[in-house]
CSV table of C-alpha atoms (C1' of nucleotides) in Angstrom, one decimal:
chain,number,residue,atom,x,y,z
B,171,MET,CA,8.6,26.7,6.0
B,172,ALA,CA,5.7,28.4,4.3
B,173,ALA,CA,3.2,25.8,3.2
B,174,SER,CA,3.3,26.1,-0.6
B,175,ALA,CA,0.3,25.1,-2.6
B,176,THR,CA,2.0,22.2,-4.2
B,177,ARG,CA,3.1,20.8,-0.8
B,178,GLU,CA,-0.4,21.2,0.5
B,179,LYS,CA,-1.7,19.2,-2.5
B,180,ILE,CA,0.9,16.5,-2.0
B,181,VAL,CA,-0.1,16.1,1.7
B,182,SER,CA,-3.9,16.1,1.0
B,183,SER,CA,-3.4,13.5,-1.9
B,184,ALA,CA,-1.2,11.3,0.2
B,185,ASP,CA,-3.6,11.5,3.0
B,186,GLN,CA,-6.4,10.3,0.9
B,187,LEU,CA,-4.3,7.5,-0.8
B,188,PHE,CA,-2.9,6.3,2.5
B,189,TYR,CA,-6.5,6.0,3.8
B,190,GLU,CA,-8.0,4.3,0.7
B,191,ARG,CA,-5.2,2.0,-0.3
B,192,GLY,CA,-2.8,1.9,2.7
B,193,PHE,CA,0.6,3.6,3.5
B,194,GLU,CA,3.0,0.9,2.2
B,195,VAL,CA,1.3,0.1,-0.9
B,196,THR,CA,1.0,3.8,-2.0
B,197,SER,CA,4.0,4.8,-4.2
B,198,PHE,CA,5.4,8.2,-5.0
B,199,ALA,CA,4.2,7.7,-8.5
B,200,ASP,CA,0.7,7.3,-7.3
B,201,VAL,CA,0.8,10.5,-5.3
B,202,ALA,CA,2.7,12.3,-8.0
B,203,GLU,CA,0.1,11.3,-10.6
B,204,MET,CA,-2.8,12.4,-8.4
B,205,VAL,CA,-1.2,15.8,-7.7
B,206,GLY,CA,-0.2,16.2,-11.3
B,207,ILE,CA,3.5,16.7,-10.8
B,208,SER,CA,6.6,14.6,-11.8
B,209,ARG,CA,8.2,12.1,-9.4
B,210,GLY,CA,11.3,14.1,-9.4
B,211,ASN,CA,9.7,17.3,-8.2
B,212,PHE,CA,8.4,15.4,-5.3
B,213,TYR,CA,11.9,15.2,-3.6
B,214,TYR,CA,12.0,19.1,-3.5
B,215,HIS,CA,9.2,19.0,-1.0
B,216,PHE,CA,9.8,15.7,0.9
B,217,LYS,CA,13.0,13.9,1.2
B,218,THR,CA,11.6,10.6,2.2
B,219,LYS,CA,8.4,8.7,2.3
B,220,ASP,CA,8.3,8.8,6.1
B,221,GLU,CA,8.5,12.6,6.0
B,222,ILE,CA,5.2,12.5,4.0
B,223,LEU,CA,3.7,10.2,6.5
B,224,ASP,CA,4.6,12.7,9.4
B,225,ALA,CA,3.0,15.5,7.4
B,226,VAL,CA,-0.1,13.4,6.8
B,227,ILE,CA,-0.5,12.5,10.5
B,228,ALA,CA,0.1,16.1,11.5
B,229,ARG,CA,-2.6,17.1,9.0
B,230,ARG,CA,-5.0,14.6,10.4
B,231,ILE,CA,-4.4,15.7,14.0
B,232,LYS,CA,-4.9,19.3,13.1
B,233,ASP,CA,-8.2,18.5,11.2
B,234,ARG,CA,-9.6,16.3,14.0
B,235,ASP,CA,-8.6,18.8,16.7
B,236,GLU,CA,-10.5,21.6,14.9
B,237,MET,CA,-13.5,19.2,14.6
B,238,LEU,CA,-13.5,18.4,18.2
B,239,GLY,CA,-13.2,22.1,19.0
B,240,ARG,CA,-16.3,22.9,17.1
B,241,TRP,CA,-18.2,20.3,19.1
B,242,ILE,CA,-17.6,22.1,22.4
B,243,ASP,CA,-17.5,25.8,21.4
B,244,GLY,CA,-21.3,26.5,21.7
B,245,ASP,CA,-23.6,25.9,24.5
B,246,GLN,CA,-23.6,22.1,24.1
B,247,THR,CA,-23.8,19.9,27.1
B,248,PRO,CA,-21.0,17.3,27.5
B,249,LYS,CA,-23.5,14.7,26.6
B,250,GLN,CA,-24.3,16.4,23.4
B,251,SER,CA,-20.6,16.7,22.6
B,252,VAL,CA,-20.0,13.0,23.0
B,253,ALA,CA,-23.1,12.2,20.9
B,254,SER,CA,-21.5,14.3,18.1
B,255,PHE,CA,-18.4,12.1,18.4
B,256,ILE,CA,-20.5,8.9,18.2
B,257,ARG,CA,-22.3,10.3,15.2
B,258,ILE,CA,-19.0,10.6,13.2
B,259,LEU,CA,-19.7,6.9,12.3
B,260,GLU,CA,-22.9,8.0,10.6
B,261,MET,CA,-21.5,11.1,9.1
B,262,ASN,CA,-18.6,9.3,7.4
B,263,ASN,CA,-20.4,6.0,7.0
B,264,LYS,CA,-19.7,5.7,3.2
B,265,LYS,CA,-16.0,6.2,3.8
B,266,ILE,CA,-16.0,3.8,6.7
B,267,ARG,CA,-17.8,1.1,4.8
B,268,SER,CA,-15.2,1.1,2.1
B,269,SER,CA,-12.0,1.8,3.9
B,270,GLY,CA,-12.6,1.5,7.7
B,271,CYS,CA,-11.6,4.1,10.3
B,272,PRO,CA,-8.8,6.4,9.2
B,273,VAL,CA,-7.3,6.4,12.7
B,274,GLY,CA,-7.5,2.7,13.5
B,275,THR,CA,-6.4,1.2,10.1
B,276,LEU,CA,-3.4,3.5,9.8
B,277,PHE,CA,-2.3,2.6,13.3
B,278,SER,CA,-2.8,-1.1,12.6
B,279,GLU,CA,-0.7,-1.0,9.5
B,280,LEU,CA,2.2,1.1,11.2
B,281,ALA,CA,2.1,-1.4,14.1
B,282,LYS,CA,2.7,-4.3,11.8
B,283,LEU,CA,5.4,-2.5,9.9
B,284,ASN,CA,7.0,-1.6,13.2
B,285,HIS,CA,7.1,1.8,11.7
B,286,PRO,CA,8.8,4.8,13.5
B,287,GLY,CA,5.6,6.8,12.9
B,288,ARG,CA,3.7,4.6,15.3
B,289,PRO,CA,3.8,7.0,18.3
B,290,ALA,CA,2.6,9.9,16.1
B,291,ALA,CA,-0.3,7.7,14.9
B,292,ARG,CA,-1.2,6.8,18.5
B,293,GLY,CA,-1.3,10.5,19.1
B,294,LEU,CA,-4.4,10.6,17.0
B,295,PHE,CA,-6.1,8.1,19.3
B,296,ASP,CA,-4.8,10.2,22.3
B,297,LEU,CA,-6.5,13.3,20.9
B,298,PHE,CA,-9.9,11.6,21.0
B,299,ARG,CA,-9.2,9.9,24.2
B,300,VAL,CA,-8.3,13.0,26.1
B,301,TRP,CA,-11.2,15.0,24.6
B,302,LEU,CA,-13.7,12.3,25.5
B,303,ARG,CA,-12.3,11.9,29.0
B,304,ARG,CA,-12.8,15.7,29.6
B,305,ARG,CA,-16.4,15.3,28.5
B,306,PHE,CA,-17.0,12.6,30.9
B,307,GLU,CA,-15.3,14.6,33.7
B,308,GLU,CA,-17.6,17.5,32.9
B,309,MET,CA,-20.5,15.0,33.4
B,310,GLY,CA,-19.1,14.4,36.9
B,311,ARG,CA,-17.5,11.1,36.1
B,312,HIS,CA,-14.1,12.0,37.6
B,313,ARG,CA,-13.2,8.6,38.6
B,314,ASP,CA,-14.0,6.6,35.5
B,315,ALA,CA,-13.7,9.3,32.9
B,316,ASP,CA,-10.8,7.6,31.1
B,317,ALA,CA,-12.2,4.2,31.3
B,318,LEU,CA,-15.5,5.6,29.7
B,319,ALA,CA,-13.4,7.3,27.0
B,320,MET,CA,-11.5,4.1,26.2
B,321,HIS,CA,-14.8,2.1,26.1
B,322,ILE,CA,-16.6,4.3,23.7
B,323,LEU,CA,-13.4,4.6,21.5
B,324,ALA,CA,-13.2,0.8,21.3
B,325,ARG,CA,-16.9,0.5,20.4
B,326,SER,CA,-16.4,3.0,17.6
B,327,GLN,CA,-13.4,1.2,16.3
B,328,GLY,CA,-15.2,-2.2,16.4
B,329,ALA,CA,-18.2,-0.8,14.7
B,330,ALA,CA,-16.0,0.7,11.9
B,331,THR,CA,-14.2,-2.6,11.4
B,332,LEU,CA,-17.4,-4.6,11.1
B,333,ALA,CA,-19.1,-2.0,8.8
B,334,ASN,CA,-16.1,-2.4,6.6
B,335,ALA,CA,-16.4,-6.2,6.5
B,336,TYR,CA,-20.2,-6.0,5.9
B,337,PRO,CA,-20.9,-2.7,4.1
B,338,ASP,CA,-24.2,-3.7,2.6
B,339,GLU,CA,-25.9,-4.2,6.1
B,340,PRO,CA,-27.5,-1.5,8.3
B,341,PHE,CA,-25.2,-2.5,11.1
B,342,LEU,CA,-23.5,0.8,11.6
B,343,GLU,CA,-26.8,2.7,12.3
B,344,THR,CA,-27.9,0.0,14.7
B,345,GLU,CA,-24.5,0.2,16.6
B,346,VAL,CA,-24.7,4.0,16.7
B,347,ALA,CA,-28.1,3.8,18.3
B,348,GLN,CA,-26.9,1.4,20.9
B,349,MET,CA,-23.9,3.7,21.6
B,350,LEU,CA,-26.2,6.6,22.1
B,351,ALA,CA,-28.4,4.6,24.5
B,352,TRP,CA,-25.3,3.7,26.4
B,353,LEU,CA,-24.5,7.4,26.6
B,354,ASP,CA,-28.0,8.1,28.0
B,355,ALA,CA,-27.4,5.6,30.7
B,356,VAL,CA,-24.0,7.0,31.6
B,357,ALA,CA,-25.3,10.6,31.7
B,358,ASP,CA,-28.2,9.7,33.9
B,359,GLN,CA,-26.1,7.7,36.5
B,360,GLN,CA,-24.7,9.3,39.6
B,361,ASP,CA,-21.0,9.9,39.6
B,362,GLN,CA,-19.5,6.6,40.7
B,363,THR,CA,-16.8,8.4,42.6
B,364,GLN,CA,-19.1,9.8,45.2
B,365,GLN,CA,-20.8,6.4,45.7
B,366,ASP,CA,-17.6,4.4,46.1
B,367,THR,CA,-15.8,6.7,48.6
O,236,MET,CA,-3.1,-32.7,-3.3
O,237,ALA,CA,-1.4,-34.4,-0.5
O,238,ALA,CA,-0.2,-31.8,1.9
O,239,SER,CA,3.6,-32.2,1.9
O,240,ALA,CA,5.7,-31.2,4.9
O,241,THR,CA,7.2,-28.3,3.0
O,242,ARG,CA,4.0,-27.0,1.8
O,243,GLU,CA,2.7,-27.1,5.4
O,244,LYS,CA,5.7,-25.2,6.6
O,245,ILE,CA,5.3,-22.6,3.9
O,246,VAL,CA,1.7,-22.0,4.8
O,247,SER,CA,2.3,-21.8,8.5
O,248,SER,CA,5.3,-19.4,8.1
O,249,ALA,CA,3.3,-17.2,5.7
O,250,ASP,CA,0.4,-17.3,8.2
O,251,GLN,CA,2.6,-16.0,10.9
O,252,LEU,CA,4.3,-13.3,8.7
O,253,PHE,CA,1.0,-12.0,7.2
O,254,TYR,CA,-0.2,-11.6,10.7
O,255,GLU,CA,2.8,-10.0,12.3
O,256,ARG,CA,4.0,-7.8,9.3
O,257,GLY,CA,1.1,-7.7,6.9
O,258,PHE,CA,0.3,-9.5,3.6
O,259,GLU,CA,1.5,-7.0,1.1
O,260,VAL,CA,4.8,-6.2,2.8
O,261,THR,CA,5.8,-9.8,3.2
O,262,SER,CA,7.9,-11.1,0.3
O,263,PHE,CA,8.5,-14.5,-1.0
O,264,ALA,CA,12.2,-14.1,0.2
O,265,ASP,CA,10.9,-13.6,3.8
O,266,VAL,CA,8.8,-16.7,3.7
O,267,ALA,CA,11.5,-18.7,2.0
O,268,GLU,CA,14.1,-17.6,4.6
O,269,MET,CA,11.8,-18.5,7.5
O,270,VAL,CA,11.0,-22.0,6.0
O,271,GLY,CA,14.6,-22.5,5.0
O,272,ILE,CA,14.2,-23.1,1.3
O,273,SER,CA,15.2,-21.2,-1.8
O,274,ARG,CA,13.0,-18.8,-3.5
O,275,GLY,CA,12.9,-20.9,-6.6
O,276,ASN,CA,11.5,-23.9,-4.8
O,277,PHE,CA,8.7,-21.8,-3.7
O,278,TYR,CA,7.1,-21.9,-7.1
O,279,TYR,CA,6.8,-25.7,-7.1
O,280,HIS,CA,4.3,-25.4,-4.3
O,281,PHE,CA,2.5,-22.1,-5.1
O,282,LYS,CA,2.3,-20.4,-8.5
O,283,THR,CA,1.3,-16.9,-7.2
O,284,LYS,CA,1.3,-14.9,-4.0
O,285,ASP,CA,-2.5,-14.9,-4.0
O,286,GLU,CA,-2.5,-18.8,-3.9
O,287,ILE,CA,-0.5,-18.6,-0.7
O,288,LEU,CA,-3.0,-16.1,0.7
O,289,ASP,CA,-5.9,-18.5,-0.2
O,290,ALA,CA,-4.0,-21.2,1.6
O,291,VAL,CA,-3.4,-19.1,4.6
O,292,ILE,CA,-7.0,-18.1,4.9
O,293,ALA,CA,-8.2,-21.7,4.4
O,294,ARG,CA,-5.8,-22.7,7.2
O,295,ARG,CA,-7.1,-20.0,9.5
O,296,ILE,CA,-10.7,-21.0,8.8
O,297,LYS,CA,-10.0,-24.7,9.5
O,298,ASP,CA,-8.1,-23.8,12.7
O,299,ARG,CA,-10.8,-21.5,14.1
O,300,ASP,CA,-13.6,-23.9,13.0
O,301,GLU,CA,-12.0,-26.6,15.1
O,302,MET,CA,-11.6,-24.4,18.0
O,303,LEU,CA,-15.2,-23.2,17.9
O,304,GLY,CA,-16.2,-26.9,17.7
O,305,ARG,CA,-14.3,-27.7,20.9
O,306,TRP,CA,-16.2,-24.9,22.7
O,307,ILE,CA,-19.6,-26.7,22.1
O,308,ASP,CA,-18.6,-30.4,22.2
O,309,GLY,CA,-19.0,-30.9,26.0
O,310,ASP,CA,-21.9,-30.1,28.3
O,311,GLN,CA,-21.4,-26.4,28.2
O,312,THR,CA,-24.3,-24.0,28.2
O,313,PRO,CA,-24.6,-21.6,25.3
O,314,LYS,CA,-23.6,-18.9,27.7
O,315,GLN,CA,-20.4,-20.7,28.6
O,316,SER,CA,-19.5,-21.1,25.0
O,317,VAL,CA,-20.0,-17.4,24.3
O,318,ALA,CA,-17.8,-16.8,27.3
O,319,SER,CA,-15.1,-18.9,25.8
O,320,PHE,CA,-15.3,-16.7,22.6
O,321,ILE,CA,-15.0,-13.5,24.7
O,322,ARG,CA,-12.0,-15.0,26.5
O,323,ILE,CA,-10.0,-15.4,23.2
O,324,LEU,CA,-9.0,-11.8,23.8
O,325,GLU,CA,-7.4,-12.8,27.1
O,326,MET,CA,-5.9,-16.1,25.8
O,327,ASN,CA,-4.2,-14.4,23.0
O,328,ASN,CA,-3.7,-11.0,24.6
O,329,LYS,CA,0.1,-10.9,24.0
O,330,LYS,CA,-0.3,-11.4,20.2
O,331,ILE,CA,-3.2,-9.0,20.1
O,332,ARG,CA,-1.3,-6.3,21.9
O,333,SER,CA,1.5,-6.5,19.4
O,334,SER,CA,-0.4,-7.3,16.1
O,335,GLY,CA,-4.1,-6.8,16.7
O,336,CYS,CA,-6.8,-9.3,15.7
O,337,PRO,CA,-5.6,-11.8,12.9
O,338,VAL,CA,-9.1,-11.6,11.4
O,339,GLY,CA,-9.8,-7.9,11.6
O,340,THR,CA,-6.3,-6.7,10.5
O,341,LEU,CA,-6.2,-9.1,7.5
O,342,PHE,CA,-9.6,-8.0,6.4
O,343,SER,CA,-8.8,-4.4,6.7
O,344,GLU,CA,-5.7,-4.7,4.6
O,345,LEU,CA,-7.3,-6.8,1.9
O,346,ALA,CA,-10.1,-4.2,1.8
O,347,LYS,CA,-7.8,-1.3,1.1
O,348,LEU,CA,-6.0,-3.4,-1.5
O,349,ASN,CA,-9.2,-4.3,-3.1
O,350,HIS,CA,-7.8,-7.7,-3.2
O,351,PRO,CA,-9.8,-10.6,-4.7
O,352,GLY,CA,-9.2,-12.5,-1.5
O,353,ARG,CA,-11.6,-10.2,0.4
O,354,PRO,CA,-14.6,-12.5,0.4
O,355,ALA,CA,-12.5,-15.4,1.7
O,356,ALA,CA,-11.3,-13.1,4.5
O,357,ARG,CA,-14.9,-12.1,5.2
O,358,GLY,CA,-15.6,-15.9,5.5
O,359,LEU,CA,-13.5,-15.9,8.7
O,360,PHE,CA,-15.9,-13.3,10.2
O,361,ASP,CA,-18.8,-15.2,8.9
O,362,LEU,CA,-17.6,-18.3,10.8
O,363,PHE,CA,-17.7,-16.5,14.2
O,364,ARG,CA,-20.8,-14.7,13.4
O,365,VAL,CA,-22.8,-17.8,12.5
O,366,TRP,CA,-21.4,-19.7,15.4
O,367,LEU,CA,-22.2,-16.9,17.8
O,368,ARG,CA,-25.7,-16.5,16.3
O,369,ARG,CA,-26.4,-20.2,17.0
O,370,ARG,CA,-25.4,-19.8,20.6
O,371,PHE,CA,-27.7,-16.8,21.1
O,372,GLU,CA,-30.5,-18.8,19.4
O,373,GLU,CA,-29.9,-21.7,21.9
O,374,MET,CA,-30.4,-19.1,24.6
O,375,GLY,CA,-33.8,-18.4,23.2
O,376,ARG,CA,-32.9,-15.1,21.5
O,377,HIS,CA,-34.3,-16.2,18.1
O,378,ARG,CA,-35.3,-12.7,17.0
O,379,ASP,CA,-32.1,-10.8,17.7
O,380,ALA,CA,-29.5,-13.6,17.7
O,381,ASP,CA,-27.7,-12.2,14.7
O,382,ALA,CA,-27.7,-8.6,16.0
O,383,LEU,CA,-26.2,-9.9,19.3
O,384,ALA,CA,-23.5,-11.9,17.4
O,385,MET,CA,-22.6,-8.8,15.4
O,386,HIS,CA,-22.5,-6.7,18.6
O,387,ILE,CA,-20.2,-8.9,20.5
O,388,LEU,CA,-18.0,-9.4,17.3
O,389,ALA,CA,-17.7,-5.6,17.1
O,390,ARG,CA,-16.9,-5.2,20.7
O,391,SER,CA,-14.1,-7.8,20.3
O,392,GLN,CA,-12.7,-6.1,17.3
O,393,GLY,CA,-12.6,-2.7,18.9
O,394,ALA,CA,-11.0,-4.1,22.1
O,395,ALA,CA,-8.4,-5.6,19.9
O,396,THR,CA,-7.7,-2.5,18.1
O,397,LEU,CA,-7.2,-0.4,21.1
O,398,ALA,CA,-5.2,-2.9,23.0
O,399,ASN,CA,-2.9,-2.9,19.9
O,400,ALA,CA,-2.7,0.9,20.3
O,401,TYR,CA,-2.2,0.9,24.1
O,402,PRO,CA,-0.4,-2.4,24.7
O,403,ASP,CA,1.0,-1.4,28.1
O,404,GLU,CA,-2.4,-0.7,29.7
O,405,PRO,CA,-4.8,-3.2,31.4
O,406,PHE,CA,-7.5,-2.2,29.0
O,407,LEU,CA,-8.1,-5.5,27.4
O,408,GLU,CA,-8.8,-7.2,30.8
O,409,THR,CA,-11.3,-4.5,31.8
O,410,GLU,CA,-13.1,-4.7,28.4
O,411,VAL,CA,-13.4,-8.6,28.7
O,412,ALA,CA,-15.0,-8.1,32.2
O,413,GLN,CA,-17.5,-5.8,30.7
O,414,MET,CA,-18.3,-8.1,27.8
O,415,LEU,CA,-18.9,-11.0,30.2
O,416,ALA,CA,-21.1,-8.7,32.3
O,417,TRP,CA,-23.0,-7.8,29.1
O,418,LEU,CA,-23.4,-11.6,28.4
O,419,ASP,CA,-24.8,-12.2,31.9
O,420,ALA,CA,-27.5,-9.5,31.3
O,421,VAL,CA,-28.3,-11.0,27.8
O,422,ALA,CA,-28.6,-14.5,29.2
O,423,ASP,CA,-30.8,-13.5,32.1
O,424,GLN,CA,-33.3,-11.5,29.8
O,425,GLN,CA,-36.4,-13.0,28.5
O,426,ASP,CA,-36.6,-13.8,24.8
O,427,GLN,CA,-37.5,-10.4,23.2
O,428,THR,CA,-39.4,-12.3,20.4
O,429,GLN,CA,-42.1,-13.6,22.7
O,430,GLN,CA,-42.5,-10.2,24.2
O,431,ASP,CA,-42.9,-8.3,21.0
O,432,THR,CA,-45.3,-10.6,19.2
S,38,DG,C1',10.2,25.0,-8.2
S,39,DT,C1',9.7,21.9,-11.7
S,40,DC,C1',11.3,18.8,-15.1
S,41,DT,C1',13.9,14.5,-17.3
S,42,DA,C1',17.1,11.0,-16.9
S,43,DT,C1',19.0,7.6,-14.4
S,44,DA,C1',21.1,4.7,-10.6
S,45,DC,C1',20.1,1.1,-7.5
S,46,DC,C1',17.3,-2.3,-5.3
S,47,DT,C1',13.8,-5.5,-4.3
S,48,DG,C1',9.7,-7.7,-5.7
S,49,DG,C1',7.2,-11.5,-8.2
S,50,DA,C1',7.8,-14.9,-11.6
S,51,DT,C1',10.2,-18.3,-15.1
S,52,DA,C1',13.7,-21.7,-17.0
S,53,DG,C1',16.3,-25.3,-16.6
S,54,DA,C1',20.0,-28.1,-14.2
S,55,DC,C1',20.3,-31.5,-10.5
C,118,DG,C1',11.3,-31.6,-5.0
C,119,DT,C1',15.0,-28.4,-4.7
C,120,DC,C1',18.4,-25.6,-6.4
C,121,DT,C1',20.7,-21.5,-9.2
C,122,DA,C1',20.5,-18.1,-12.6
C,123,DT,C1',17.9,-14.8,-14.7
C,124,DC,C1',14.1,-11.6,-16.5
C,125,DC,C1',11.4,-7.7,-15.9
C,126,DA,C1',8.4,-4.4,-13.5
C,127,DG,C1',8.1,-1.1,-10.2
C,128,DG,C1',9.8,1.1,-6.0
C,129,DT,C1',12.9,4.8,-3.6
C,130,DA,C1',16.1,8.2,-4.2
C,131,DT,C1',19.6,11.3,-6.7
C,132,DA,C1',21.8,14.5,-10.3
C,133,DG,C1',21.5,18.0,-12.9
C,134,DA,C1',19.2,20.9,-16.7
C,135,DC,C1',15.8,24.4,-17.2
DNA sequence: GTCTATACCTGGATAGAC
DNA sequence: GTCTATCCAGGTATAGAC
């Protein structure tokens, strides 16, 4: 149960390789080489490849959850928190240009593989979706909070995909600016719920 | 050179399998089984797997090019043409929910594989990008035509990715409606170029 | 906990008969 | 143009010594 140092290295290496090269294409030998252990030793820590995937997804969820927590733990307004989310694209722009979004590309691959880890990967999307929904609710957007969350999630995904396809263009920065402008407009509007009822 | 019936069946089967399961994970045996020929016969038509990929991408480009052509060959306004593009998401919504966008997911996979077919796959994006740019130019948006094209391409990509992650929700339809509303606003605006210079 | 050795399978690719 | 037979590399996974 205790997370050994080796186990931790395996998971973090697998995380990186799954992101940069893809899950299916990454072999035990690749991970073992990166960690610096033998292939045989591997099976002491993980019985199957799917177990490693589970551990990688759990690691990503924990990591993102802590990150999202930091973005609301001070005296930030909900709008500032959402802005922090939008700026992930800028923060990680180098990685995104070369490998896309770690959440979206993993899910896409598992979807095609019809892999049992699919729901777990969707959980990563859910994490962001629920967090964003709460921020919009705090802005008073009780009625369309979820729709707004899905919308900005989709915009981020699309920006990441095209930034991956056109890595040498300043497209990502342009798109971030537009998303922040969209956020301004949303935050300035009245709560649609009160208007409609 | 002449496209034999068998060759055609190989390419169309590979096209479908690459889309539904992914390029790397699809084996010669899979394609051969779907076509109904032996693995050996395969090599009469294609020397390597990469050659099949090239043929699949060429097929997709030809197919989309013809489709885009049909959307401008009548008396449609540029706005109507762009609306046709946006509605691909609805037209293909079943496939998109189960396998994502054929353009975006193929590119993402090849990017991670660092595959030589990457530029060819980007060509598919270019096809849509240039076509959309022309439509916005026809609307008088000479200055920001390319930015508008990239923006709507990204929105489509993001919508496809999230529809794939949440296939049971009516998200895709909502997003299409918002994109059409965006198009209305763009078409009604004055040409930014004239205002700025 | 870590290693080597190895079993077993599937993948891409080739040779040669029909 | 299509087939069977076969080679070889690399993948997952196991056994058992240290």
